[in-house]
Amino acid sequence: MNMLINVPETVVADALRGIAAAHPSLTVDVENRVVVRRDAPVAGQVGLVSGGGSGHEPLHAGFVGPGMLSAACPGEVFTSPVPDQMVRAAAAVDGGAGVLFVVKNYTGDVLNFDMAAELAEDEGVVIAKVLVDDDVAVNDSLYTAGRRGTGATLFVEKIAGAAAAEGAPLERVEAIARQVNASARSFGVALTACTTPAKGSPTFELPPGELELGVGIHGEPGRERRAMMTSREIADYAVQVVLDELRPTSPVLLLVNGMGATPLLELYGFNAEVHRVLAERGVPVARTLVGNYVTSLDMAGCSVTLCQVDEELLRLWDAPVDTPALRWGR
Amino acid sequence: MLDAAFMCRWMSVTAAAVDREAARLTDLDSAIGDADHGANLRRGFTTVTEVLTKETPDTPGAVLALAGRQLISTVGGASGPLYGTLLRRAGKALGDATEVDRERLAEALGAGVAAVAQLGGAAAGDKTMLDALLPAVEALGASFAAAAEAADAGALATVPLRARKGRASYLGERSVGHQDPGATSAALLMGALAEAAA
């Protein structure tokens, strides 16, 4: 497998040095693996800290900046960061109004952020947490670790970040983040497996002509394997399973997300099909975002996330944001 | 009797075993998880041995507590907090004693395993590291070798189970037929304990 790396052991540190070189608006602590907006802490503003395994770029470091995250903690590839990173991040962004941890529902992320919250509170930082669990592919949540956190993470970080930028108190920012998560559902499809630098070969075998339905963002297999489908058929399937759980009664935000190796030509074509299905189902789309935002290394495939919004959430979505990967309104 | 030097030896034998078996752990993890278990544990136990070489605590309890803290700070994923908690809680349970016997270590590890179960919200049969640790700690009352054998048997017994915790749980029925990587690494830890005692 040809990869643009030096050695697997340094891929995360190398990428962080590259992020630092590209984005002077960020303070990048390569050794301790913390990416902070350069003007942090902002006095009186709630800090937003997120993090998770690397390999999902631009999530999360690409979403650090005014109007979104205050700091991000990148872990090893597909591995949760460690509590030390989150404690450092929380201390760096606490402007006296407390810090919200945005945590995707994976056991490792949950355990490490829980430990970090305890440690940070020992150091006098007030911490609130929101758990993102939007993935409808995992349906028997009573007996498992629950639904995974995937594409809705972007909506939670953007909208809660806008609320924090407006000066909302911690309880309000947390409540908005929870509302966004409760209003969002996702479904992902893999057309190829991905290859982690450490393993150097695909994480699962997917023969040509087949696809995996219901995948997460860590190269793990999905809930079902089928013969390859057309973009139209995938849109029909994915939107339907999301709508089966979401049943929106007001307009939605739509994220058509690439897993890393699917070109925009295909993603835009897929987006057209998603809009067609939503129109057929009578679901109005307020805003659409198409691109590679929550990726899975070099996996080909896509995910669909819908988030039902009211006027307040839509206003916060439209509010100015200035990060490496998401920027508008200023 | 088991002293601080014994616990250091246990950790370094574990590090060597994890290093030797890292590729196998990662292969098991790629079947039902995300293919990083071997690399993560190797990174953690390598730094544990480095730290213990630089500063060796005086008591067995302090060695395990330091090792546990180091794992939490370096491994990441779910394995970091879970293995870190196992050793830290066992270390705390040993207290300030400069020497302990096997029965005392079994009790302390029992406290560590209980803390792991609480942290992960998992129980026997969920296809996790507990399926190797629970029988091993019980057998440790009899002998080191029995504990290692019980852990191996527990890890093998995860093959037909359906995962109910962690990333493998997202596969539902498709997790059946694969040995759990966490139970496998837990068996390495118990095997290393027997090897250190031999």
Coordinates of C-alpha atoms in Angstrom, one line a residue:
Chain A
M1 CA 0.0 0.0 0.0
N2 CA 1.6 3.3 -1.1
M3 CA 1.1 6.0 1.5
L4 CA 2.4 9.6 1.7
I5 CA 4.0 9.1 5.1
N6 CA 7.4 8.7 6.8
V7 CA 6.8 6.0 9.3
P8 CA 3.5 4.9 10.9
E9 CA 4.7 6.0 14.4
T10 CA 5.0 9.7 13.4
V11 CA 2.0 10.3 11.1
V12 CA 0.0 12.2 13.7
A13 CA 2.9 14.4 14.8
D14 CA 3.9 15.0 11.2
A15 CA 0.3 16.1 10.3
L16 CA 0.2 18.4 13.3
R17 CA 3.4 20.1 12.2
G18 CA 1.8 20.6 8.8
I19 CA -1.4 22.0 10.3
A20 CA 0.7 24.5 12.2
A21 CA 2.5 25.5 9.0
A22 CA -0.7 26.0 7.1
H23 CA -2.8 27.7 9.7
P24 CA -1.2 30.6 11.7
S25 CA -4.6 31.2 13.4
L26 CA -4.0 28.0 15.4
T27 CA -1.6 27.3 18.2
V28 CA -0.4 23.7 17.7
D29 CA 1.3 21.9 20.6
V30 CA 2.8 19.0 18.7
E31 CA 4.3 17.2 21.7
N32 CA 1.2 17.3 23.8
R33 CA -1.2 16.9 20.9
V34 CA -3.4 19.9 21.5
V35 CA -4.6 22.4 18.8
V36 CA -6.0 25.7 20.2
R37 CA -7.3 28.8 18.6
R38 CA -4.6 31.4 18.8
D39 CA -6.7 34.0 20.7
A40 CA -7.8 31.5 23.5
P41 CA -8.9 31.9 26.2
V42 CA -11.6 34.3 25.3
A43 CA -12.7 36.0 28.5
G44 CA -16.3 35.3 29.5
Q45 CA -16.8 32.8 26.7
V46 CA -17.6 29.1 27.1
G47 CA -14.7 27.0 25.7
L48 CA -15.6 24.1 23.3
V49 CA -13.2 21.2 23.4
S50 CA -13.5 18.2 21.2
G51 CA -11.3 15.3 20.2
G52 CA -11.1 11.8 19.0
G53 CA -8.9 9.6 17.0
S54 CA -6.9 11.0 14.1
G55 CA -7.8 9.8 10.6
H56 CA -11.1 11.8 10.4
E57 CA -9.6 15.0 9.1
P58 CA -10.7 17.8 8.9
L59 CA -12.6 16.7 12.1
H60 CA -11.5 18.0 14.7
A61 CA -8.5 20.3 14.3
G62 CA -9.9 21.7 11.1
F63 CA -12.9 23.0 13.1
V64 CA -10.9 25.0 15.6
G65 CA -11.5 28.8 15.4
P66 CA -13.9 31.6 16.1
G67 CA -17.5 30.4 15.9
M68 CA -16.7 26.7 16.4
L69 CA -14.2 24.8 18.6
S70 CA -11.8 26.4 21.0
A71 CA -9.5 23.4 21.0
A72 CA -9.1 19.9 19.6
C73 CA -7.3 16.9 21.0
P74 CA -6.2 14.5 18.2
G75 CA -5.5 10.9 19.3
E76 CA -3.5 8.3 17.5
V77 CA -5.1 7.1 14.3
F78 CA -8.6 5.8 15.2
T79 CA -7.7 5.9 18.9
S80 CA -9.2 8.2 21.5
P81 CA -6.9 10.9 22.9
V82 CA -5.7 10.5 26.5
P83 CA -7.0 12.5 29.4
D84 CA -3.8 14.6 29.7
Q85 CA -4.5 16.2 26.3
M86 CA -8.1 17.2 27.3
V87 CA -7.0 18.6 30.6
R88 CA -4.4 20.8 28.9
A89 CA -6.9 21.8 26.3
A90 CA -9.5 22.7 28.9
A91 CA -7.0 24.8 30.9
A92 CA -5.9 26.6 27.7
V93 CA -9.4 27.6 26.6
D94 CA -11.2 28.3 29.9
G95 CA -12.1 32.0 29.9
G96 CA -13.9 31.7 33.2
A97 CA -17.2 30.6 31.8
G98 CA -16.5 26.9 31.8
V99 CA -15.8 24.3 29.1
L100 CA -18.0 22.0 27.1
F101 CA -16.5 18.6 26.0
V102 CA -18.0 17.4 22.8
V103 CA -17.6 13.6 22.9
K104 CA -18.5 11.0 20.2
N105 CA -20.1 7.9 21.6
Y106 CA -17.2 5.4 21.4
T107 CA -16.2 3.6 24.6
G108 CA -12.6 5.0 24.4
D109 CA -13.6 8.6 23.9
V110 CA -16.2 8.4 26.6
L111 CA -13.9 6.9 29.2
N112 CA -11.0 9.2 28.5
F113 CA -13.2 12.4 28.5
D114 CA -14.8 11.2 31.7
M115 CA -11.4 10.9 33.4
A116 CA -10.3 14.2 32.0
A117 CA -13.5 16.0 33.2
E118 CA -12.7 14.8 36.8
L119 CA -9.1 15.9 36.6
A120 CA -10.0 19.3 35.0
E121 CA -12.6 20.0 37.7
D122 CA -9.9 19.2 40.3
E123 CA -8.0 22.0 38.7
G124 CA -11.0 24.4 39.1
V125 CA -12.3 24.3 35.5
V126 CA -16.1 23.8 35.3
I127 CA -16.8 21.1 32.7
A128 CA -20.0 20.1 30.9
K129 CA -20.2 17.2 28.5
V130 CA -22.4 16.4 25.5
L131 CA -22.4 12.9 23.9
V132 CA -22.9 12.7 20.2
D133 CA -24.7 9.5 19.1
D134 CA -26.4 10.0 15.7
D135 CA -25.7 6.8 13.8
V136 CA -28.9 4.9 13.0
A137 CA -27.0 1.8 11.7
V138 CA -26.7 0.7 15.3
N139 CA -30.2 -0.1 16.3
D140 CA -30.2 -2.3 19.4
S141 CA -28.7 0.3 21.7
L142 CA -30.2 -1.3 24.8
Y143 CA -27.7 -4.1 24.7
T144 CA -24.7 -2.4 23.2
A145 CA -22.5 0.6 23.9
G146 CA -25.2 2.7 22.1
R147 CA -25.3 4.5 18.8
R148 CA -22.0 5.8 17.4
G149 CA -21.2 9.5 17.0
T150 CA -20.5 10.4 13.4
G151 CA -21.6 13.2 11.0
A152 CA -23.8 15.1 13.6
T153 CA -20.5 16.0 15.4
L154 CA -20.0 18.7 12.8
F155 CA -23.5 20.2 13.4
V156 CA -23.1 20.0 17.2
E157 CA -19.7 21.7 17.1
K158 CA -20.8 24.5 14.7
I159 CA -24.1 25.3 16.3
A160 CA -22.9 25.1 20.0
G161 CA -19.8 27.0 18.9
A162 CA -21.9 29.8 17.6
A163 CA -23.9 29.9 20.8
A164 CA -20.6 30.1 22.8
A165 CA -19.4 32.9 20.5
E166 CA -22.5 34.9 21.3
G167 CA -21.7 34.7 25.0
A168 CA -24.3 32.1 26.0
P169 CA -23.6 30.6 29.5
L170 CA -22.4 27.0 29.8
E171 CA -25.8 25.5 30.6
R172 CA -27.3 27.1 27.5
V173 CA -24.4 26.0 25.2
E174 CA -24.7 22.5 26.6
A175 CA -28.5 22.4 26.1
I176 CA -28.2 23.6 22.5
A177 CA -25.5 20.9 21.8
R178 CA -27.9 18.3 23.3
Q179 CA -30.8 19.6 21.2
V180 CA -28.7 19.4 18.0
N181 CA -27.6 15.8 18.8
A182 CA -31.2 14.8 19.6
S183 CA -32.3 16.3 16.3
A184 CA -29.7 14.6 14.1
R185 CA -29.3 11.2 12.6
S186 CA -26.7 9.7 10.2
F187 CA -26.1 6.6 8.0
G188 CA -22.8 5.6 6.3
V189 CA -21.9 3.5 3.4
A190 CA -18.4 2.1 2.5
L191 CA -17.4 1.3 -1.1
T192 CA -13.9 0.2 0.0
A193 CA -12.3 -0.5 3.3
C194 CA -9.7 1.9 4.6
T195 CA -6.0 1.3 5.4
T196 CA -4.5 2.4 8.7
P197 CA -0.8 3.4 8.6
A198 CA 0.0 1.0 11.4
K199 CA -1.6 -2.1 9.7
G200 CA -0.7 -1.2 6.1
S201 CA -3.5 -3.3 4.6
P202 CA -7.3 -2.8 4.4
T203 CA -9.1 -3.2 7.7
F204 CA -11.6 -5.5 6.2
E205 CA -12.0 -7.5 2.9
L206 CA -14.5 -5.9 0.6
P207 CA -14.5 -7.7 -2.8
P208 CA -15.0 -5.5 -5.9
G209 CA -18.7 -5.2 -6.7
E210 CA -19.8 -5.2 -3.1
L211 CA -20.5 -2.5 -0.6
E212 CA -21.0 -2.3 3.2
L213 CA -24.1 -0.6 4.5
G214 CA -24.2 1.0 8.0
V215 CA -20.5 1.7 8.6
G216 CA -19.0 3.9 11.2
I217 CA -15.9 6.0 10.7
H218 CA -13.2 3.6 12.0
G219 CA -12.8 1.2 9.1
E220 CA -15.0 -1.3 11.0
P221 CA -17.4 -3.4 8.9
G222 CA -21.0 -2.3 8.7
R223 CA -24.2 -4.0 9.6
E224 CA -24.8 -5.6 6.1
R225 CA -23.0 -6.3 2.9
R226 CA -24.7 -6.2 -0.5
A227 CA -23.9 -6.2 -4.2
M228 CA -22.9 -2.7 -5.4
M229 CA -25.8 -0.3 -5.7
T230 CA -26.2 2.9 -7.9
S231 CA -26.0 6.3 -6.3
R232 CA -29.7 6.6 -6.7
E233 CA -30.3 3.3 -4.9
I234 CA -27.9 4.2 -2.1
A235 CA -29.6 7.5 -1.6
D236 CA -33.1 5.8 -1.5
Y237 CA -31.8 3.4 1.2
A238 CA -29.7 5.8 3.3
V239 CA -32.2 8.6 3.5
Q240 CA -35.0 6.2 4.2
V241 CA -33.3 4.6 7.2
V242 CA -32.4 8.1 8.6
L243 CA -36.0 9.3 8.1
D244 CA -37.4 6.2 9.7
E245 CA -35.8 7.4 13.0
L246 CA -35.8 11.2 12.6
R247 CA -39.3 11.9 11.1
P248 CA -38.6 15.7 10.8
T249 CA -41.5 18.1 11.1
S250 CA -39.5 21.2 10.1
P251 CA -36.6 21.9 7.6
V252 CA -33.4 20.0 7.9
L253 CA -29.7 20.7 7.6
L254 CA -28.1 18.2 5.2
L255 CA -24.5 16.9 5.3
V256 CA -23.5 14.8 2.4
N257 CA -20.1 13.6 3.7
G258 CA -17.3 11.9 1.9
M259 CA -15.3 9.2 3.7
G260 CA -12.0 10.4 2.3
A261 CA -11.5 8.7 -1.1
T262 CA -14.7 9.5 -3.0
P263 CA -14.4 12.4 -5.4
L264 CA -16.6 15.5 -5.2
L265 CA -18.0 14.6 -8.7
E266 CA -19.5 11.5 -7.1
L267 CA -20.5 13.3 -3.9
Y268 CA -22.4 16.0 -5.8
G269 CA -24.1 13.4 -7.9
F270 CA -25.1 11.6 -4.7
N271 CA -26.3 14.9 -3.2
A272 CA -28.6 15.4 -6.2
E273 CA -30.1 12.0 -5.4
V274 CA -30.5 12.8 -1.7
H275 CA -32.3 16.0 -2.5
R276 CA -34.6 14.1 -4.9
V277 CA -35.5 11.6 -2.1
L278 CA -36.1 14.3 0.4
A279 CA -38.3 16.2 -2.0
E280 CA -40.3 13.0 -2.7
R281 CA -40.7 12.6 1.1
G282 CA -41.8 16.2 1.5
V283 CA -38.8 17.2 3.7
P284 CA -37.6 20.7 3.0
V285 CA -33.8 21.2 3.1
A286 CA -32.7 24.5 4.7
R287 CA -28.9 24.2 4.1
T288 CA -26.7 21.7 2.4
L289 CA -23.0 20.9 3.0
V290 CA -21.2 18.6 0.6
G291 CA -17.6 17.4 1.1
N292 CA -15.1 15.5 3.1
Y293 CA -15.7 16.6 6.7
V294 CA -15.8 13.5 8.9
T295 CA -13.6 11.0 7.1
S296 CA -12.3 7.6 7.5
L297 CA -8.7 7.8 6.1
D298 CA -8.8 6.6 2.5
M299 CA -12.2 4.8 2.6
A300 CA -14.4 5.4 -0.4
G301 CA -18.0 6.0 0.5
C302 CA -20.3 8.5 2.0
S303 CA -22.6 9.3 4.8
V304 CA -25.8 11.3 5.1
T305 CA -26.7 13.3 8.1
L306 CA -29.9 15.2 8.6
C307 CA -30.5 17.6 11.5
Q308 CA -33.9 19.1 12.1
V309 CA -33.7 22.8 12.9
D310 CA -35.9 25.5 14.3
E311 CA -35.2 29.2 13.6
E312 CA -32.8 29.5 16.5
L313 CA -30.6 26.5 15.3
L314 CA -30.7 27.8 11.7
R315 CA -29.6 31.2 12.8
L316 CA -26.7 29.7 14.8
W317 CA -25.8 27.5 11.8
D318 CA -25.6 30.6 9.6
A319 CA -23.6 32.6 12.2
P320 CA -20.0 33.5 11.2
V321 CA -17.4 30.8 11.5
D322 CA -13.6 31.0 10.8
T323 CA -11.8 27.7 10.9
P324 CA -9.5 25.9 8.5
A325 CA -12.2 23.6 7.1
L326 CA -15.4 25.6 7.7
R327 CA -15.5 29.4 7.0
W328 CA -18.3 31.7 6.2
G329 CA -20.1 34.9 7.2
R330 CA -17.1 37.2 7.9
Chain B
M1 CA 6.9 -13.4 48.5
L2 CA 6.4 -10.8 45.8
D3 CA 8.2 -7.4 46.1
A4 CA 8.5 -4.3 43.9
A5 CA 11.2 -5.9 41.8
F6 CA 8.8 -8.8 41.0
M7 CA 6.1 -6.3 39.8
C8 CA 8.7 -4.5 37.6
R9 CA 9.6 -7.9 36.1
W10 CA 5.9 -8.7 35.5
M11 CA 5.5 -5.4 33.7
S12 CA 8.7 -5.9 31.5
V13 CA 7.7 -9.5 30.6
T14 CA 4.2 -8.1 29.7
A15 CA 5.8 -5.5 27.5
A16 CA 7.9 -8.1 25.8
A17 CA 4.8 -10.3 25.2
V18 CA 2.8 -7.4 23.9
D19 CA 5.6 -6.4 21.6
R20 CA 5.9 -10.0 20.3
E21 CA 2.1 -10.4 19.8
A22 CA 1.3 -6.9 18.6
A23 CA 0.6 -7.9 15.1
R24 CA -1.7 -10.8 16.2
L25 CA -3.6 -8.4 18.5
T26 CA -4.0 -5.9 15.7
D27 CA -5.2 -8.7 13.3
L28 CA -7.8 -9.8 15.8
D29 CA -8.9 -6.2 16.3
S30 CA -9.2 -5.6 12.5
A31 CA -11.8 -8.4 12.3
I32 CA -14.2 -6.8 14.8
G33 CA -12.7 -3.5 15.7
D34 CA -10.5 -0.9 14.2
A35 CA -7.0 -2.5 14.0
D36 CA -5.1 -0.6 16.6
H37 CA -5.1 -2.7 19.8
G38 CA -1.6 -4.1 19.3
A39 CA 0.0 -0.8 18.4
N40 CA -1.7 1.0 21.3
L41 CA -0.8 -1.5 24.0
R42 CA 2.8 -1.7 22.7
R43 CA 3.1 2.0 23.0
G44 CA 1.7 2.0 26.5
F45 CA 3.8 -0.9 28.0
T46 CA 6.9 0.3 26.3
T47 CA 6.6 3.6 28.2
V48 CA 5.7 1.7 31.4
T49 CA 9.0 -0.2 31.3
E50 CA 10.9 3.1 30.5
V51 CA 9.4 4.9 33.5
L52 CA 10.0 1.9 35.8
T53 CA 13.6 1.8 34.8
K54 CA 14.1 5.5 35.6
E55 CA 12.3 5.4 38.9
T56 CA 11.5 2.2 40.7
P57 CA 9.0 2.6 43.5
D58 CA 9.7 0.8 46.8
T59 CA 6.5 -1.2 47.1
P60 CA 4.6 -3.6 44.8
G61 CA 1.5 -1.4 45.1
A62 CA 3.3 1.7 44.0
V63 CA 4.8 -0.1 41.0
L64 CA 1.3 -1.2 39.8
A65 CA -0.2 2.3 40.5
L66 CA 2.6 4.0 38.5
A67 CA 2.2 1.6 35.6
G68 CA -1.5 2.1 35.6
R69 CA -1.1 5.9 35.6
Q70 CA 1.3 5.6 32.7
L71 CA -1.1 3.5 30.6
I72 CA -3.9 6.0 31.1
S73 CA -1.5 8.8 29.9
T74 CA -0.2 7.0 26.8
V75 CA -2.5 4.2 25.4
G76 CA -5.7 6.1 24.5
G77 CA -8.8 4.3 23.2
A78 CA -10.7 2.2 25.7
S79 CA -7.7 0.1 26.5
G80 CA -5.9 3.0 28.2
P81 CA -8.4 3.7 30.9
L82 CA -9.4 0.1 31.3
Y83 CA -5.9 -1.4 31.7
G84 CA -4.8 1.7 33.6
T85 CA -7.6 1.3 36.1
L86 CA -7.0 -2.4 36.5
L87 CA -3.4 -1.8 37.6
R88 CA -3.9 1.4 39.5
R89 CA -6.8 0.0 41.6
A90 CA -4.8 -3.3 42.2
G91 CA -1.8 -1.2 43.2
K92 CA -3.9 0.9 45.6
A93 CA -5.5 -2.2 47.1
L94 CA -2.0 -3.6 47.9
G95 CA -1.3 -0.5 50.0
D96 CA 2.1 0.2 51.5
A97 CA 3.2 -3.4 52.0
T98 CA 6.8 -4.0 50.9
E99 CA 6.0 -7.7 50.1
V100 CA 2.8 -9.5 49.4
D101 CA 1.9 -13.1 48.8
R102 CA 0.0 -14.6 45.8
E103 CA -3.4 -14.6 47.7
R104 CA -3.0 -10.9 48.5
L105 CA -2.2 -10.1 44.9
A106 CA -5.2 -12.1 43.8
E107 CA -7.4 -10.1 46.1
A108 CA -5.9 -6.8 44.8
L109 CA -6.4 -7.8 41.2
G110 CA -9.9 -8.8 42.0
A111 CA -10.5 -5.2 43.2
G112 CA -8.9 -4.0 39.9
V113 CA -11.1 -6.2 37.8
A114 CA -14.2 -5.0 39.7
A115 CA -13.2 -1.4 38.9
V116 CA -12.8 -2.3 35.2
A117 CA -16.2 -3.9 35.2
Q118 CA -17.7 -0.8 36.7
L119 CA -15.9 1.7 34.4
G120 CA -16.8 -0.2 31.2
G121 CA -20.2 -1.2 32.4
A122 CA -19.5 -4.7 31.3
A123 CA -20.0 -8.2 32.7
A124 CA -18.9 -11.7 32.1
G125 CA -20.0 -12.9 28.6
D126 CA -20.0 -9.5 27.0
K127 CA -16.9 -10.5 24.9
T128 CA -14.5 -8.2 26.6
M129 CA -11.2 -8.4 28.6
L130 CA -13.3 -9.4 31.6
D131 CA -13.9 -12.8 30.1
A132 CA -10.2 -13.6 30.5
L133 CA -9.6 -11.5 33.7
L134 CA -12.5 -12.8 35.9
P135 CA -11.6 -16.6 35.7
A136 CA -7.9 -15.8 35.9
V137 CA -8.2 -13.8 39.1
E138 CA -10.3 -16.6 40.6
A139 CA -7.7 -19.2 39.6
L140 CA -4.8 -17.1 40.9
G141 CA -5.9 -18.2 44.4
A142 CA -4.7 -21.7 43.4
S143 CA -1.5 -20.9 41.4
F144 CA 0.1 -18.6 38.9
A145 CA 0.0 -21.3 36.2
A146 CA -3.7 -21.9 36.8
A147 CA -4.4 -18.2 36.4
A148 CA -2.6 -18.1 33.1
E149 CA -4.4 -21.2 31.8
A150 CA -7.8 -19.8 33.0
A151 CA -7.1 -16.5 31.1
D152 CA -6.2 -18.3 27.9
A153 CA -9.3 -20.5 28.1
G154 CA -11.4 -17.4 28.9
A155 CA -10.0 -15.6 25.8
L156 CA -10.7 -18.6 23.6
A157 CA -14.2 -18.8 24.9
T158 CA -15.0 -15.4 23.6
V159 CA -15.0 -16.7 20.0
P160 CA -18.7 -17.8 19.8
L161 CA -19.9 -14.8 21.8
R162 CA -21.7 -11.7 20.5
A163 CA -20.0 -8.5 21.6
R164 CA -22.1 -6.3 23.8
K165 CA -19.5 -3.6 24.7
G166 CA -17.0 -1.5 22.8
R167 CA -16.5 -1.1 19.1
A168 CA -17.1 -4.7 18.3
S169 CA -20.7 -4.4 19.6
Y170 CA -21.5 -2.2 16.6
L171 CA -21.2 -5.3 14.5
G172 CA -23.9 -7.2 16.4
E173 CA -24.1 -10.8 15.1
R174 CA -21.1 -10.2 12.8
S175 CA -18.9 -10.2 15.9
V176 CA -19.6 -13.9 16.5
G177 CA -16.8 -16.2 15.4
H178 CA -13.9 -13.9 16.3
Q179 CA -11.7 -14.0 19.4
D180 CA -11.9 -10.8 21.4
P181 CA -8.7 -8.8 21.2
G182 CA -9.1 -7.3 24.7
A183 CA -9.5 -10.8 26.2
T184 CA -6.5 -11.9 24.2
S185 CA -4.3 -9.1 25.6
A186 CA -5.6 -9.8 29.1
A187 CA -4.4 -13.4 28.7
L188 CA -1.0 -12.1 27.7
L189 CA -0.9 -10.0 30.9
M190 CA -1.8 -13.1 33.0
G191 CA 0.7 -15.3 31.1
A192 CA 3.4 -12.7 31.8
L193 CA 2.5 -12.9 35.5
A194 CA 3.1 -16.7 35.5
E195 CA 6.3 -16.3 33.5
A196 CA 7.6 -13.6 36.0
A197 CA 6.8 -16.0 38.9
A198 CA 8.5 -19.0 37.3

